[in-house]
Amino acid sequence: GPALRRLAEYTAAGAPPLPGDFTGPDAEALEHFVPDEFDRAAFDAGLLGPGTLGPLELILVAARFGRTLKEVYARYAPFRCLGLDITVREPNPDEAGLTPDWRDVIILTQRLTGRAPALAGAVDPDHLVLCSEETDLTVAGVRERLGRYAALFSYELPGEEGDFT
């Protein structure tokens, strides 16, 4: 808060502008924010560093640090006033308490790499089978995990008639 306001004073003297306007409720949430080692790691190039907090980034940060989706969203969504592009909605009550693990990171990505692109649209039934092989979960276990995140990522799971468990 105070440091950003001080830096903004130098804009008139030719300093680069701040990345956001630092006003409103988000700025108030960051007023006394003191970054810790997790925050510095969260803004690494492989997580929030590129400047976006979307569904996949929310999962990646939560999984990496053993935090719930609610904790991660509450901690980093206020950074929108500094230019962080928030493309994910706040987790609903069913999602808020979820703490994803490495298996969730794998199954929520199209290539099972834990990196973009994330699942979207209609999920192919083969994806569930491949995820099962990759994570040692049953197809039903993969389906259950994917079901937890379907609304957050806006994808549709295939019908159960072709499942192999």
PDB file of N, CA and C in Angstrom, residues 46-93:
ATOM      1  N   GLY A  46       6.040 -20.402 -13.859  1.00  0.00           N
ATOM      2  CA  GLY A  46       5.185 -21.555 -14.113  1.00  0.00           C
ATOM      3  C   GLY A  46       3.842 -21.504 -13.416  1.00  0.00           C
ATOM      4  N   LEU A  47       3.617 -20.477 -12.599  1.00  0.00           N
ATOM      5  CA  LEU A  47       2.351 -20.379 -11.866  1.00  0.00           C
ATOM      6  C   LEU A  47       1.650 -19.071 -12.234  1.00  0.00           C
ATOM      7  N   LEU A  48       1.742 -18.055 -11.390  1.00  0.00           N
ATOM      8  CA  LEU A  48       1.051 -16.792 -11.655  1.00  0.00           C
ATOM      9  C   LEU A  48       1.917 -15.783 -12.392  1.00  0.00           C
ATOM     10  N   GLY A  49       3.179 -16.088 -12.585  1.00  0.00           N
ATOM     11  CA  GLY A  49       4.121 -15.170 -13.213  1.00  0.00           C
ATOM     12  C   GLY A  49       3.686 -14.603 -14.544  1.00  0.00           C
ATOM     13  N   PRO A  50       3.052 -15.400 -15.414  1.00  0.00           N
ATOM     14  CA  PRO A  50       2.595 -14.835 -16.690  1.00  0.00           C
ATOM     15  C   PRO A  50       1.466 -13.814 -16.556  1.00  0.00           C
ATOM     16  N   GLY A  51       0.914 -13.633 -15.348  1.00  0.00           N
ATOM     17  CA  GLY A  51      -0.064 -12.586 -15.134  1.00  0.00           C
ATOM     18  C   GLY A  51      -1.513 -13.003 -15.164  1.00  0.00           C
ATOM     19  N   THR A  52      -1.796 -14.294 -15.026  1.00  0.00           N
ATOM     20  CA  THR A  52      -3.181 -14.767 -15.061  1.00  0.00           C
ATOM     21  C   THR A  52      -3.453 -15.717 -13.902  1.00  0.00           C
ATOM     22  N   LEU A  53      -4.612 -15.536 -13.284  1.00  0.00           N
ATOM     23  CA  LEU A  53      -5.139 -16.500 -12.320  1.00  0.00           C
ATOM     24  C   LEU A  53      -6.416 -17.048 -12.932  1.00  0.00           C
ATOM     25  N   GLY A  54      -6.280 -18.193 -13.593  1.00  0.00           N
ATOM     26  CA  GLY A  54      -7.413 -18.895 -14.174  1.00  0.00           C
ATOM     27  C   GLY A  54      -7.659 -20.173 -13.397  1.00  0.00           C
ATOM     28  N   PRO A  55      -8.581 -21.010 -13.853  1.00  0.00           N
ATOM     29  CA  PRO A  55      -8.865 -22.252 -13.132  1.00  0.00           C
ATOM     30  C   PRO A  55      -7.629 -23.137 -12.955  1.00  0.00           C
ATOM     31  N   LEU A  56      -6.835 -23.290 -14.013  1.00  0.00           N
ATOM     32  CA  LEU A  56      -5.667 -24.163 -13.909  1.00  0.00           C
ATOM     33  C   LEU A  56      -4.635 -23.590 -12.945  1.00  0.00           C
ATOM     34  N   GLU A  57      -4.387 -22.296 -13.026  1.00  0.00           N
ATOM     35  CA  GLU A  57      -3.421 -21.675 -12.119  1.00  0.00           C
ATOM     36  C   GLU A  57      -3.887 -21.779 -10.667  1.00  0.00           C
ATOM     37  N   LEU A  58      -5.178 -21.644 -10.448  1.00  0.00           N
ATOM     38  CA  LEU A  58      -5.731 -21.803  -9.102  1.00  0.00           C
ATOM     39  C   LEU A  58      -5.414 -23.192  -8.560  1.00  0.00           C
ATOM     40  N   ILE A  59      -5.619 -24.213  -9.400  1.00  0.00           N
ATOM     41  CA  ILE A  59      -5.335 -25.599  -9.012  1.00  0.00           C
ATOM     42  C   ILE A  59      -3.836 -25.795  -8.789  1.00  0.00           C
ATOM     43  N   LEU A  60      -3.015 -25.276  -9.705  1.00  0.00           N
ATOM     44  CA  LEU A  60      -1.563 -25.459  -9.605  1.00  0.00           C
ATOM     45  C   LEU A  60      -1.004 -24.867  -8.312  1.00  0.00           C
ATOM     46  N   VAL A  61      -1.417 -23.643  -7.990  1.00  0.00           N
ATOM     47  CA  VAL A  61      -0.914 -22.992  -6.776  1.00  0.00           C
ATOM     48  C   VAL A  61      -1.407 -23.732  -5.531  1.00  0.00           C
ATOM     49  N   ALA A  62      -2.685 -24.076  -5.510  1.00  0.00           N
ATOM     50  CA  ALA A  62      -3.238 -24.789  -4.347  1.00  0.00           C
ATOM     51  C   ALA A  62      -2.544 -26.131  -4.147  1.00  0.00           C
ATOM     52  N   ALA A  63      -2.331 -26.868  -5.231  1.00  0.00           N
ATOM     53  CA  ALA A  63      -1.685 -28.181  -5.126  1.00  0.00           C
ATOM     54  C   ALA A  63      -0.231 -28.043  -4.680  1.00  0.00           C
ATOM     55  N   ARG A  64       0.466 -27.082  -5.242  1.00  0.00           N
ATOM     56  CA  ARG A  64       1.884 -26.934  -4.914  1.00  0.00           C
ATOM     57  C   ARG A  64       2.107 -26.600  -3.442  1.00  0.00           C
ATOM     58  N   PHE A  65       1.214 -25.804  -2.862  1.00  0.00           N
ATOM     59  CA  PHE A  65       1.426 -25.342  -1.494  1.00  0.00           C
ATOM     60  C   PHE A  65       0.487 -25.981  -0.481  1.00  0.00           C
ATOM     61  N   GLY A  66      -0.311 -26.965  -0.906  1.00  0.00           N
ATOM     62  CA  GLY A  66      -1.204 -27.651   0.021  1.00  0.00           C
ATOM     63  C   GLY A  66      -2.269 -26.752   0.615  1.00  0.00           C
ATOM     64  N   ARG A  67      -2.770 -25.831  -0.191  1.00  0.00           N
ATOM     65  CA  ARG A  67      -3.786 -24.881   0.260  1.00  0.00           C
ATOM     66  C   ARG A  67      -5.132 -25.207  -0.381  1.00  0.00           C
ATOM     67  N   THR A  68      -6.196 -24.707   0.220  1.00  0.00           N
ATOM     68  CA  THR A  68      -7.520 -24.895  -0.374  1.00  0.00           C
ATOM     69  C   THR A  68      -7.710 -23.889  -1.513  1.00  0.00           C
ATOM     70  N   LEU A  69      -8.677 -24.178  -2.373  1.00  0.00           N
ATOM     71  CA  LEU A  69      -8.981 -23.253  -3.464  1.00  0.00           C
ATOM     72  C   LEU A  69      -9.416 -21.897  -2.908  1.00  0.00           C
ATOM     73  N   LYS A  70     -10.171 -21.915  -1.833  1.00  0.00           N
ATOM     74  CA  LYS A  70     -10.630 -20.667  -1.215  1.00  0.00           C
ATOM     75  C   LYS A  70      -9.450 -19.838  -0.722  1.00  0.00           C
ATOM     76  N   GLU A  71      -8.488 -20.487  -0.069  1.00  0.00           N
ATOM     77  CA  GLU A  71      -7.320 -19.764   0.450  1.00  0.00           C
ATOM     78  C   GLU A  71      -6.523 -19.117  -0.677  1.00  0.00           C
ATOM     79  N   VAL A  72      -6.300 -19.859  -1.746  1.00  0.00           N
ATOM     80  CA  VAL A  72      -5.512 -19.327  -2.866  1.00  0.00           C
ATOM     81  C   VAL A  72      -6.250 -18.174  -3.537  1.00  0.00           C
ATOM     82  N   TYR A  73      -7.537 -18.352  -3.785  1.00  0.00           N
ATOM     83  CA  TYR A  73      -8.307 -17.286  -4.432  1.00  0.00           C
ATOM     84  C   TYR A  73      -8.306 -16.027  -3.564  1.00  0.00           C
ATOM     85  N   ALA A  74      -8.569 -16.182  -2.280  1.00  0.00           N
ATOM     86  CA  ALA A  74      -8.623 -15.030  -1.377  1.00  0.00           C
ATOM     87  C   ALA A  74      -7.274 -14.314  -1.300  1.00  0.00           C
ATOM     88  N   ARG A  75      -6.196 -15.073  -1.379  1.00  0.00           N
ATOM     89  CA  ARG A  75      -4.857 -14.481  -1.259  1.00  0.00           C
ATOM     90  C   ARG A  75      -4.448 -13.715  -2.514  1.00  0.00           C
ATOM     91  N   TYR A  76      -4.780 -14.257  -3.702  1.00  0.00           N
ATOM     92  CA  TYR A  76      -4.230 -13.674  -4.926  1.00  0.00           C
ATOM     93  C   TYR A  76      -5.215 -12.909  -5.798  1.00  0.00           C
ATOM     94  N   ALA A  77      -6.514 -13.110  -5.646  1.00  0.00           N
ATOM     95  CA  ALA A  77      -7.481 -12.352  -6.451  1.00  0.00           C
ATOM     96  C   ALA A  77      -7.354 -10.836  -6.252  1.00  0.00           C
ATOM     97  N   PRO A  78      -7.043 -10.346  -5.048  1.00  0.00           N
ATOM     98  CA  PRO A  78      -6.894  -8.895  -4.904  1.00  0.00           C
ATOM     99  C   PRO A  78      -5.785  -8.291  -5.771  1.00  0.00           C
ATOM    100  N   PHE A  79      -4.892  -9.107  -6.284  1.00  0.00           N
ATOM    101  CA  PHE A  79      -3.822  -8.590  -7.137  1.00  0.00           C
ATOM    102  C   PHE A  79      -4.342  -8.103  -8.488  1.00  0.00           C
ATOM    103  N   ARG A  80      -5.660  -8.255  -8.730  1.00  0.00           N
ATOM    104  CA  ARG A  80      -6.237  -7.730  -9.978  1.00  0.00           C
ATOM    105  C   ARG A  80      -6.025  -6.225 -10.050  1.00  0.00           C
ATOM    106  N   CYS A  81      -5.983  -5.531  -8.901  1.00  0.00           N
ATOM    107  CA  CYS A  81      -5.776  -4.078  -8.927  1.00  0.00           C
ATOM    108  C   CYS A  81      -4.348  -3.716  -9.330  1.00  0.00           C
ATOM    109  N   LEU A  82      -3.475  -4.707  -9.397  1.00  0.00           N
ATOM    110  CA  LEU A  82      -2.092  -4.488  -9.847  1.00  0.00           C
ATOM    111  C   LEU A  82      -1.835  -5.148 -11.199  1.00  0.00           C
ATOM    112  N   GLY A  83      -2.914  -5.548 -11.874  1.00  0.00           N
ATOM    113  CA  GLY A  83      -2.766  -6.067 -13.224  1.00  0.00           C
ATOM    114  C   GLY A  83      -2.867  -7.566 -13.371  1.00  0.00           C
ATOM    115  N   LEU A  84      -3.046  -8.332 -12.292  1.00  0.00           N
ATOM    116  CA  LEU A  84      -3.224  -9.778 -12.434  1.00  0.00           C
ATOM    117  C   LEU A  84      -4.591 -10.019 -13.068  1.00  0.00           C
ATOM    118  N   ASP A  85      -4.608 -10.741 -14.174  1.00  0.00           N
ATOM    119  CA  ASP A  85      -5.840 -11.023 -14.904  1.00  0.00           C
ATOM    120  C   ASP A  85      -6.547 -12.203 -14.243  1.00  0.00           C
ATOM    121  N   ILE A  86      -7.666 -11.947 -13.595  1.00  0.00           N
ATOM    122  CA  ILE A  86      -8.425 -12.991 -12.896  1.00  0.00           C
ATOM    123  C   ILE A  86      -9.481 -13.513 -13.861  1.00  0.00           C
ATOM    124  N   THR A  87      -9.277 -14.732 -14.350  1.00  0.00           N
ATOM    125  CA  THR A  87     -10.207 -15.316 -15.323  1.00  0.00           C
ATOM    126  C   THR A  87     -11.014 -16.458 -14.725  1.00  0.00           C
ATOM    127  N   VAL A  88     -10.901 -16.652 -13.431  1.00  0.00           N
ATOM    128  CA  VAL A  88     -11.653 -17.695 -12.733  1.00  0.00           C
ATOM    129  C   VAL A  88     -12.552 -17.012 -11.704  1.00  0.00           C
ATOM    130  N   ARG A  89     -13.735 -17.558 -11.540  1.00  0.00           N
ATOM    131  CA  ARG A  89     -14.631 -17.015 -10.517  1.00  0.00           C
ATOM    132  C   ARG A  89     -14.194 -17.526  -9.149  1.00  0.00           C
ATOM    133  N   GLU A  90     -14.721 -16.900  -8.120  1.00  0.00           N
ATOM    134  CA  GLU A  90     -14.444 -17.366  -6.764  1.00  0.00           C
ATOM    135  C   GLU A  90     -15.027 -18.767  -6.593  1.00  0.00           C
ATOM    136  N   PRO A  91     -14.280 -19.685  -5.982  1.00  0.00           N
ATOM    137  CA  PRO A  91     -14.806 -21.048  -5.785  1.00  0.00           C
ATOM    138  C   PRO A  91     -16.118 -21.024  -4.999  1.00  0.00           C
ATOM    139  N   ASN A  92     -17.068 -21.863  -5.441  1.00  0.00           N
ATOM    140  CA  ASN A  92     -18.348 -21.957  -4.735  1.00  0.00           C
ATOM    141  C   ASN A  92     -18.144 -22.779  -3.455  1.00  0.00           C
ATOM    142  N   PRO A  93     -19.149 -22.859  -2.596  1.00  0.00           N
ATOM    143  CA  PRO A  93     -18.977 -23.587  -1.327  1.00  0.00           C
ATOM    144  C   PRO A  93     -18.546 -25.050  -1.492  1.00  0.00           C
TER     145      PRO A  93
END
